[in-house]
Amino acid sequence: MSKEVLVLNASFEPLSLVSVRRAVVLLLREKAELVEATEQQLRSAGHSFPIPLVIRLVHYVRLPHRNVPPTRSAIMLRDAHTCQYCGEMPGRQELTVDHVLPRSQGGAHSWQNLVTACKPCNQRKGSLTPDEAQMRLIRHPFQPSYVALVLLSNPVAADRWKARMGTA
């Protein structure tokens, strides 16, 4: 059984991931409608419910623009757990977060200046810029949207959403 249910706004925009229990409560209170479910059933004394995979809120929820802070886990998600210098995908424990423009040279702790790097690449680069270290970035860092991070945090939910939107 999937532990997380993708919640869509009334406009089908992904909002968040919630527990199956929370999704069922939203469905029972008629605050959401079932979009996709598993073949399995949740059973209680007098009822049986399909286990939701995707639900959609009945009413549109206006959300303020969400700025997600550049945490280690969010940087790893954005960069797909891949070293942005050599392209390797070592284990999570072997990845570090590197400041493209080193802090010693005035580099900020921001989305646009942070990338994942394997330990050997990070040590090779040290406190140099990529140009000074003669290293190239595979992909330049950027600030992902909140929605992108929600989908990146659960690839199964992302695939369901893409299939729903006809972009899979």
GROMACS .gro file of C-alpha atoms in nm:
model
  168
    1MET     CA    1   0.000   0.000   0.000
    2SER     CA    2   0.131   0.344  -0.094
    3LYS     CA    3   0.202   0.557   0.212
    4GLU     CA    4   0.147   0.892   0.043
    5VAL     CA    5  -0.140   1.032  -0.157
    6LEU     CA    6  -0.090   1.313  -0.407
    7VAL     CA    7  -0.325   1.606  -0.339
    8LEU     CA    8  -0.418   1.821  -0.637
    9ASN     CA    9  -0.575   2.163  -0.622
   10ALA     CA   10  -0.911   2.207  -0.796
   11SER     CA   11  -0.706   2.322  -1.098
   12PHE     CA   12  -0.515   1.988  -1.098
   13GLU     CA   13  -0.196   2.159  -0.979
   14PRO     CA   14  -0.003   1.938  -0.734
   15LEU     CA   15  -0.023   2.076  -0.381
   16SER     CA   16   0.127   1.822  -0.147
   17LEU     CA   17   0.160   1.463  -0.038
   18VAL     CA   18  -0.052   1.344   0.255
   19SER     CA   19  -0.102   1.016   0.439
   20VAL     CA   20  -0.371   0.773   0.325
   21ARG     CA   21  -0.555   0.844   0.649
   22ARG     CA   22  -0.561   1.222   0.585
   23ALA     CA   23  -0.675   1.164   0.226
   24VAL     CA   24  -0.963   0.943   0.341
   25VAL     CA   25  -1.070   1.210   0.593
   26LEU     CA   26  -1.074   1.473   0.316
   27LEU     CA   27  -1.281   1.239   0.099
   28LEU     CA   28  -1.529   1.155   0.377
   29ARG     CA   29  -1.575   1.524   0.459
   30GLU     CA   30  -1.636   1.587   0.088
   31LYS     CA   31  -1.350   1.834   0.073
   32ALA     CA   32  -1.184   1.627  -0.199
   33GLU     CA   33  -1.281   1.386  -0.472
   34LEU     CA   34  -1.111   1.064  -0.569
   35VAL     CA   35  -0.907   1.089  -0.889
   36GLU     CA   36  -0.718   0.760  -0.878
   37ALA     CA   37  -0.716   0.465  -0.639
   38THR     CA   38  -0.557   0.125  -0.596
   39GLU     CA   39  -0.753  -0.195  -0.640
   40GLN     CA   40  -0.715  -0.260  -0.266
   41GLN     CA   41  -0.986  -0.159  -0.022
   42LEU     CA   42  -0.987  -0.005   0.324
   43ARG     CA   43  -1.248  -0.181   0.532
   44SER     CA   44  -1.429  -0.068   0.845
   45ALA     CA   45  -1.726  -0.217   1.031
   46GLY     CA   46  -1.984  -0.091   0.785
   47HIS     CA   47  -1.792   0.052   0.491
   48SER     CA   48  -1.534  -0.027   0.229
   49PHE     CA   49  -1.328   0.241   0.052
   50PRO     CA   50  -1.075   0.223  -0.229
   51ILE     CA   51  -0.726   0.324  -0.115
   52PRO     CA   52  -0.660   0.663  -0.276
   53LEU     CA   53  -0.351   0.737  -0.483
   54VAL     CA   54  -0.453   1.082  -0.609
   55ILE     CA   55  -0.724   1.314  -0.478
   56ARG     CA   56  -0.838   1.658  -0.596
   57LEU     CA   57  -0.968   1.931  -0.370
   58VAL     CA   58  -1.326   2.035  -0.447
   59HIS     CA   59  -1.254   2.406  -0.399
   60TYR     CA   60  -0.954   2.593  -0.531
   61VAL     CA   61  -0.706   2.681  -0.257
   62ARG     CA   62  -0.512   3.001  -0.319
   63LEU     CA   63  -0.164   2.958  -0.181
   64PRO     CA   64   0.096   3.228  -0.135
   65HIS     CA   65   0.414   3.186  -0.335
   66ARG     CA   66   0.619   2.936  -0.138
   67ASN     CA   67   0.990   2.993  -0.121
   68VAL     CA   68   1.158   2.668  -0.029
   69PRO     CA   69   1.488   2.712   0.156
   70PRO     CA   70   1.793   2.549  -0.004
   71THR     CA   71   1.834   2.260   0.239
   72ARG     CA   72   2.069   1.968   0.179
   73SER     CA   73   1.781   1.731   0.103
   74ALA     CA   74   1.613   1.981  -0.133
   75ILE     CA   75   1.941   2.039  -0.322
   76MET     CA   76   1.985   1.661  -0.352
   77LEU     CA   77   1.631   1.625  -0.489
   78ARG     CA   78   1.677   1.905  -0.741
   79ASP     CA   79   2.006   1.757  -0.864
   80ALA     CA   80   1.870   1.399  -0.868
   81HIS     CA   81   2.142   1.281  -0.625
   82THR     CA   82   2.399   1.332  -0.901
   83CYS     CA   83   2.738   1.501  -0.881
   84GLN     CA   84   2.705   1.815  -1.091
   85TYR     CA   85   3.074   1.802  -1.187
   86CYS     CA   86   3.133   1.441  -1.296
   87GLY     CA   87   2.779   1.302  -1.332
   88GLU     CA   88   2.834   1.013  -1.091
   89MET     CA   89   2.552   0.897  -0.865
   90PRO     CA   90   2.728   0.777  -0.551
   91GLY     CA   91   2.528   0.693  -0.242
   92ARG     CA   92   2.364   0.976  -0.052
   93GLN     CA   93   2.637   0.954   0.213
   94GLU     CA   94   2.905   1.019  -0.050
   95LEU     CA   95   2.744   1.338  -0.182
   96THR     CA   96   2.816   1.683  -0.047
   97VAL     CA   97   2.668   2.025  -0.113
   98ASP     CA   98   2.917   2.256  -0.284
   99HIS     CA   99   2.915   2.634  -0.317
  100VAL     CA  100   2.987   2.702  -0.686
  101LEU     CA  101   3.135   3.040  -0.596
  102PRO     CA  102   3.306   2.954  -0.266
  103ARG     CA  103   3.192   3.135   0.045
  104SER     CA  104   3.553   3.246   0.095
  105GLN     CA  105   3.515   3.442  -0.231
  106GLY     CA  106   3.179   3.593  -0.135
  107GLY     CA  107   2.953   3.315  -0.261
  108ALA     CA  108   2.602   3.310  -0.121
  109HIS     CA  109   2.419   3.022   0.041
  110SER     CA  110   2.145   3.026  -0.224
  111TRP     CA  111   1.979   2.795  -0.475
  112GLN     CA  112   2.175   2.958  -0.758
  113ASN     CA  113   2.509   2.890  -0.589
  114LEU     CA  114   2.463   2.538  -0.446
  115VAL     CA  115   2.505   2.204  -0.624
  116THR     CA  116   2.559   1.844  -0.525
  117ALA     CA  117   2.912   1.715  -0.564
  118CYS     CA  118   3.072   1.382  -0.487
  119LYS     CA  119   3.343   1.399  -0.223
  120PRO     CA  120   3.634   1.359  -0.470
  121CYS     CA  121   3.505   1.642  -0.692
  122ASN     CA  122   3.435   1.867  -0.395
  123GLN     CA  123   3.786   1.808  -0.259
  124ARG     CA  124   3.941   1.865  -0.602
  125LYS     CA  125   3.752   2.193  -0.642
  126GLY     CA  126   3.823   2.306  -0.287
  127SER     CA  127   3.783   2.681  -0.243
  128LEU     CA  128   3.822   2.756  -0.614
  129THR     CA  129   3.559   2.848  -0.869
  130PRO     CA  130   3.481   2.581  -1.132
  131ASP     CA  131   3.682   2.781  -1.389
  132GLU     CA  132   3.982   2.808  -1.158
  133ALA     CA  133   3.964   2.433  -1.089
  134GLN     CA  134   3.910   2.361  -1.461
  135MET     CA  135   3.584   2.183  -1.385
  136ARG     CA  136   3.255   2.227  -1.568
  137LEU     CA  137   2.908   2.211  -1.424
  138ILE     CA  138   2.681   1.959  -1.592
  139ARG     CA  139   2.379   2.175  -1.513
  140HIS     CA  140   2.370   2.525  -1.373
  141PRO     CA  141   2.192   2.557  -1.037
  142PHE     CA  142   1.843   2.707  -1.023
  143GLN     CA  143   1.565   2.758  -0.771
  144PRO     CA  144   1.296   2.493  -0.823
  145SER     CA  145   0.932   2.568  -0.760
  146TYR     CA  146   0.754   2.426  -0.459
  147VAL     CA  147   0.545   2.205  -0.690
  148ALA     CA  148   0.857   2.066  -0.857
  149LEU     CA  149   1.003   1.969  -0.520
  150VAL     CA  150   0.675   1.802  -0.416
  151LEU     CA  151   0.685   1.593  -0.732
  152LEU     CA  152   1.059   1.523  -0.706
  153SER     CA  153   1.013   1.397  -0.351
  154ASN     CA  154   0.783   1.119  -0.475
  155PRO     CA  155   0.856   0.998  -0.829
  156VAL     CA  156   0.557   0.761  -0.824
  157ALA     CA  157   0.324   1.053  -0.750
  158ALA     CA  158   0.497   1.256  -1.020
  159ASP     CA  159   0.438   0.979  -1.274
  160ARG     CA  160   0.070   0.960  -1.175
  161TRP     CA  161   0.034   1.337  -1.214
  162LYS     CA  162   0.210   1.338  -1.553
  163ALA     CA  163  -0.013   1.054  -1.673
  164ARG     CA  164  -0.320   1.249  -1.555
  165MET     CA  165  -0.204   1.558  -1.743
  166GLY     CA  166  -0.115   1.360  -2.056
  167THR     CA  167   0.257   1.445  -2.040
  168ALA     CA  168   0.396   1.103  -1.945
   0.00000   0.00000   0.00000
